Amino acid sequence: LAQVMDLDNPRKAEIEVNVKACINRLKNYQLANGGFAYWENETQQADEWGTSYAGHFMLEAQSKGYKLPDELLSAWLVYQTREANNWKPGRQNYNTDLTQAYRLYTLALAKKPALSAMNMMRETRETDPAARWRLAAAYGVAGKPEVGEQLIHGLQHKPGVHENYSGTYGSYGRDLGMMLETMVTLNRRDQAKAMALDAANLLSSDEWMSTQTSAGLLMALSKYAGGGNS
């Protein structure tokens, strides 16, 4: 938030309290296998998208200097890596493709890229465009921006509209944020400008937004304003 708006000291203090509180509560969502459940204190099944989302939050918090319990992140890494390597390509599917691509992106952020799984997905012909954008960001973070460039070559610079976003809690705005983040990661700032304006206009509108959408747009805009990866 500090990279996209002016914050006074009370607001900064409030943010710090909230981030630390979230870190402390995350352990109540983690399962024995390292994944994260949708509901607090659930013990049965990990939410695949939520697991990546929780890990993304932990990595971003850590990059800002917040301390994480070692076992929280290490168990998550084991789970993410196992699930990434067990994924098998199928027919083009927005939710399943994007879930795997996001999982791969978070592993790249953690500096533990699952390169074999990334290459398998890259070589899969029928992959949803939203997933290709997210996978391109994973390659960029993993130090292979030229592969990321190849993945998004020829793709539209606006998100597609999907009938069913439920598997990834998504929206047009959330996908726009991920595309903008990819552009910044690949250092295509000139081409990212139009996306950044669209994202800013969407955030300043009266349109209702889920947490996923507002967080995705703010994350992307903060990276665009900051000039690169976190």
CSV table of C-alpha atoms in Angstrom, one decimal:
chain,number,residue,atom,x,y,z
A,1,LEU,CA,0.0,0.0,0.0
A,2,ALA,CA,2.8,2.4,0.8
A,3,GLN,CA,4.0,2.2,-2.8
A,4,VAL,CA,0.6,3.2,-4.3
A,5,MET,CA,-0.6,5.8,-1.7
A,6,ASP,CA,0.5,8.0,1.1
A,7,LEU,CA,0.1,6.4,4.6
A,8,ASP,CA,0.3,8.2,7.9
A,9,ASN,CA,2.0,6.6,10.9
A,10,PRO,CA,-1.2,5.3,12.6
A,11,ARG,CA,-2.2,3.6,9.3
A,12,LYS,CA,1.3,2.0,9.0
A,13,ALA,CA,1.0,0.8,12.6
A,14,GLU,CA,-2.4,-0.7,11.9
A,15,ILE,CA,-1.1,-2.6,8.9
A,16,GLU,CA,1.8,-4.0,10.9
A,17,VAL,CA,-0.6,-5.3,13.6
A,18,ASN,CA,-2.8,-6.9,10.9
A,19,VAL,CA,0.0,-8.6,9.1
A,20,LYS,CA,1.4,-10.1,12.3
A,21,ALA,CA,-2.0,-11.2,13.4
A,22,CYS,CA,-2.5,-13.0,10.0
A,23,ILE,CA,0.9,-14.7,10.3
A,24,ASN,CA,0.0,-15.9,13.8
A,25,ARG,CA,-3.4,-17.3,12.6
A,26,LEU,CA,-2.1,-19.1,9.6
A,27,LYS,CA,-1.0,-22.1,11.7
A,28,ASN,CA,-4.7,-22.8,12.4
A,29,TYR,CA,-5.3,-23.4,8.7
A,30,GLN,CA,-2.3,-25.6,7.9
A,31,LEU,CA,-2.9,-29.3,7.7
A,32,ALA,CA,-0.5,-32.1,8.6
A,33,ASN,CA,0.6,-32.5,4.9
A,34,GLY,CA,1.6,-28.8,4.7
A,35,GLY,CA,-1.4,-27.6,2.7
A,36,PHE,CA,-3.8,-25.0,3.9
A,37,ALA,CA,-7.5,-25.5,4.5
A,38,TYR,CA,-10.2,-23.1,3.5
A,39,TRP,CA,-11.7,-23.0,7.0
A,40,GLU,CA,-9.8,-22.5,10.3
A,41,ASN,CA,-9.0,-25.7,12.3
A,42,GLU,CA,-10.2,-27.9,9.4
A,43,THR,CA,-8.3,-31.2,9.3
A,44,GLN,CA,-9.5,-33.0,6.1
A,45,GLN,CA,-8.7,-31.3,2.8
A,46,ALA,CA,-6.3,-28.6,1.5
A,47,ASP,CA,-7.7,-25.8,-0.7
A,48,GLU,CA,-5.3,-25.8,-3.7
A,49,TRP,CA,-5.7,-22.2,-4.6
A,50,GLY,CA,-5.9,-21.1,-1.0
A,51,THR,CA,-2.7,-23.0,-0.2
A,52,SER,CA,-0.9,-21.0,-3.0
A,53,TYR,CA,-2.5,-17.8,-1.8
A,54,ALA,CA,-1.4,-18.3,1.8
A,55,GLY,CA,2.1,-19.1,0.6
A,56,HIS,CA,2.2,-16.1,-1.6
A,57,PHE,CA,1.2,-13.9,1.5
A,58,MET,CA,4.0,-15.5,3.6
A,59,LEU,CA,6.6,-14.9,1.0
A,60,GLU,CA,5.6,-11.3,0.4
A,61,ALA,CA,5.5,-10.7,4.2
A,62,GLN,CA,8.9,-12.3,4.6
A,63,SER,CA,10.3,-10.0,1.8
A,64,LYS,CA,9.0,-7.0,3.8
A,65,GLY,CA,10.9,-8.1,6.9
A,66,TYR,CA,8.3,-10.0,8.8
A,67,LYS,CA,9.4,-13.2,10.7
A,68,LEU,CA,7.7,-16.4,9.9
A,69,PRO,CA,7.6,-19.6,11.9
A,70,ASP,CA,10.2,-21.9,10.1
A,71,GLU,CA,8.0,-24.9,10.1
A,72,LEU,CA,5.0,-23.0,8.6
A,73,LEU,CA,6.9,-22.2,5.4
A,74,SER,CA,9.0,-25.4,5.1
A,75,ALA,CA,5.9,-27.7,5.4
A,76,TRP,CA,4.2,-25.5,2.8
A,77,LEU,CA,7.2,-25.9,0.4
A,78,VAL,CA,7.1,-29.7,0.7
A,79,TYR,CA,3.4,-29.7,-0.1
A,80,GLN,CA,3.6,-27.3,-3.0
A,81,THR,CA,6.6,-29.1,-4.6
A,82,ARG,CA,4.8,-32.5,-4.4
A,83,GLU,CA,1.6,-31.2,-5.8
A,84,ALA,CA,3.4,-29.4,-8.6
A,85,ASN,CA,5.3,-32.5,-9.6
A,86,ASN,CA,2.2,-34.7,-9.5
A,87,TRP,CA,0.2,-32.5,-11.8
A,88,LYS,CA,-0.8,-34.0,-15.2
A,89,PRO,CA,-1.9,-31.9,-18.1
A,90,GLY,CA,-5.4,-32.4,-19.5
A,91,ARG,CA,-7.8,-30.6,-21.8
A,92,GLN,CA,-7.7,-26.8,-21.6
A,93,ASN,CA,-9.3,-25.8,-18.3
A,94,TYR,CA,-9.2,-22.3,-16.8
A,95,ASN,CA,-9.4,-23.4,-13.1
A,96,THR,CA,-7.1,-26.4,-13.1
A,97,ASP,CA,-4.5,-24.8,-15.4
A,98,LEU,CA,-4.4,-21.6,-13.5
A,99,THR,CA,-4.1,-23.4,-10.1
A,100,GLN,CA,-1.0,-25.2,-11.3
A,101,ALA,CA,0.5,-22.1,-12.8
A,102,TYR,CA,0.0,-20.1,-9.6
A,103,ARG,CA,1.5,-23.0,-7.6
A,104,LEU,CA,4.5,-22.9,-9.8
A,105,TYR,CA,4.8,-19.1,-9.5
A,106,THR,CA,4.8,-19.3,-5.7
A,107,LEU,CA,7.6,-21.9,-5.8
A,108,ALA,CA,9.6,-19.6,-8.0
A,109,LEU,CA,9.0,-16.8,-5.6
A,110,ALA,CA,10.3,-19.1,-2.8
A,111,LYS,CA,13.5,-19.6,-4.9
A,112,LYS,CA,12.5,-23.3,-5.2
A,113,PRO,CA,11.3,-23.5,-8.8
A,114,ALA,CA,9.9,-26.8,-10.0
A,115,LEU,CA,11.5,-26.6,-13.4
A,116,SER,CA,10.4,-30.0,-14.6
A,117,ALA,CA,6.8,-29.2,-13.9
A,118,MET,CA,7.2,-25.8,-15.4
A,119,ASN,CA,8.6,-27.2,-18.6
A,120,MET,CA,5.8,-29.8,-18.8
A,121,MET,CA,3.2,-27.1,-18.5
A,122,ARG,CA,5.0,-24.9,-21.1
A,123,GLU,CA,5.1,-27.8,-23.6
A,124,THR,CA,1.4,-28.6,-23.1
A,125,ARG,CA,-0.5,-27.3,-26.2
A,126,GLU,CA,-3.9,-26.8,-24.7
A,127,THR,CA,-3.3,-24.4,-21.8
A,128,ASP,CA,-5.6,-21.6,-20.8
A,129,PRO,CA,-4.2,-18.2,-21.6
A,130,ALA,CA,-4.6,-17.0,-18.0
A,131,ALA,CA,-2.4,-19.9,-16.9
A,132,ARG,CA,0.2,-19.0,-19.6
A,133,TRP,CA,0.4,-15.5,-18.2
A,134,ARG,CA,1.0,-16.8,-14.7
A,135,LEU,CA,3.5,-19.4,-15.9
A,136,ALA,CA,5.4,-16.7,-17.8
A,137,ALA,CA,5.8,-14.8,-14.5
A,138,ALA,CA,7.1,-17.9,-12.8
A,139,TYR,CA,9.8,-18.2,-15.5
A,140,GLY,CA,10.6,-14.5,-15.1
A,141,VAL,CA,11.1,-14.9,-11.4
A,142,ALA,CA,13.1,-18.0,-11.9
A,143,GLY,CA,15.6,-16.1,-14.1
A,144,LYS,CA,14.4,-17.2,-17.5
A,145,PRO,CA,12.5,-14.2,-18.8
A,146,GLU,CA,13.1,-15.2,-22.4
A,147,VAL,CA,11.0,-18.3,-21.9
A,148,GLY,CA,8.3,-16.1,-20.3
A,149,GLU,CA,8.3,-13.9,-23.3
A,150,GLN,CA,7.8,-16.9,-25.6
A,151,LEU,CA,4.8,-18.0,-23.5
A,152,ILE,CA,2.8,-14.8,-23.8
A,153,HIS,CA,3.8,-14.0,-27.4
A,154,GLY,CA,0.7,-13.4,-29.4
A,155,LEU,CA,-1.7,-13.5,-26.4
A,156,GLN,CA,-4.3,-10.8,-25.9
A,157,HIS,CA,-3.3,-8.1,-23.4
A,158,LYS,CA,-6.8,-8.2,-21.8
A,159,PRO,CA,-8.1,-11.1,-19.7
A,160,GLY,CA,-10.7,-13.4,-21.1
A,161,VAL,CA,-14.1,-13.6,-19.5
A,162,HIS,CA,-15.0,-16.9,-17.9
A,163,GLU,CA,-18.3,-18.3,-16.8
A,164,ASN,CA,-16.8,-20.1,-13.8
A,165,TYR,CA,-14.2,-18.4,-11.7
A,166,SER,CA,-15.1,-20.3,-8.5
A,167,GLY,CA,-12.2,-22.7,-8.4
A,168,THR,CA,-9.7,-19.9,-8.2
A,169,TYR,CA,-12.0,-17.2,-6.6
A,170,GLY,CA,-11.2,-15.1,-9.6
A,171,SER,CA,-12.6,-12.3,-11.7
A,172,TYR,CA,-11.7,-10.2,-14.7
A,173,GLY,CA,-9.9,-7.7,-12.4
A,174,ARG,CA,-7.9,-10.4,-10.6
A,175,ASP,CA,-6.7,-11.8,-13.8
A,176,LEU,CA,-5.8,-8.3,-15.1
A,177,GLY,CA,-3.7,-7.9,-11.9
A,178,MET,CA,-1.8,-11.1,-12.6
A,179,MET,CA,-1.2,-10.1,-16.2
A,180,LEU,CA,0.2,-6.7,-15.1
A,181,GLU,CA,2.4,-8.4,-12.6
A,182,THR,CA,3.8,-10.6,-15.3
A,183,MET,CA,4.6,-7.6,-17.5
A,184,VAL,CA,6.5,-6.0,-14.7
A,185,THR,CA,8.3,-9.2,-13.9
A,186,LEU,CA,9.4,-9.5,-17.6
A,187,ASN,CA,10.5,-5.8,-17.5
A,188,ARG,CA,8.0,-4.8,-20.2
A,189,ARG,CA,7.0,-1.6,-18.4
A,190,ASP,CA,6.1,0.4,-21.6
A,191,GLN,CA,3.6,-2.3,-22.6
A,192,ALA,CA,2.4,-2.6,-19.0
A,193,LYS,CA,1.4,1.1,-18.8
A,194,ALA,CA,-2.0,0.5,-20.4
A,195,MET,CA,-2.7,-2.4,-18.1
A,196,ALA,CA,-1.7,-0.3,-15.0
A,197,LEU,CA,-4.1,2.4,-16.0
A,198,ASP,CA,-6.9,-0.1,-16.4
A,199,ALA,CA,-6.1,-1.6,-13.0
A,200,ALA,CA,-6.0,1.8,-11.3
A,201,ASN,CA,-9.3,2.8,-12.9
A,202,LEU,CA,-10.9,-0.4,-11.8
A,203,LEU,CA,-9.7,0.0,-8.2
A,204,SER,CA,-11.0,3.6,-8.1
A,205,SER,CA,-14.4,2.6,-9.5
A,206,ASP,CA,-17.5,1.9,-7.4
A,207,GLU,CA,-17.5,-1.7,-8.6
A,208,TRP,CA,-17.7,-4.4,-5.9
A,209,MET,CA,-14.5,-6.4,-5.5
A,210,SER,CA,-13.6,-9.5,-3.7
A,211,THR,CA,-10.5,-9.8,-1.6
A,212,GLN,CA,-8.8,-11.7,-4.4
A,213,THR,CA,-9.5,-9.0,-6.9
A,214,SER,CA,-8.5,-6.0,-4.8
A,215,ALA,CA,-5.4,-7.8,-3.5
A,216,GLY,CA,-4.4,-8.9,-7.0
A,217,LEU,CA,-4.8,-5.4,-8.4
A,218,LEU,CA,-2.9,-3.7,-5.5
A,219,MET,CA,-0.1,-6.3,-5.7
A,220,ALA,CA,0.4,-5.6,-9.4
A,221,LEU,CA,0.2,-1.8,-9.1
A,222,SER,CA,2.7,-1.8,-6.2
A,223,LYS,CA,5.2,-3.8,-8.2
A,224,TYR,CA,4.6,-1.5,-11.2
A,225,ALA,CA,5.1,1.6,-9.0
A,226,GLY,CA,8.2,0.0,-7.4
A,227,GLY,CA,9.8,-1.0,-10.6
A,228,GLY,CA,10.0,-4.8,-10.3
A,229,ASN,CA,9.8,-7.9,-8.1
A,230,SER,CA,9.2,-7.7,-4.4
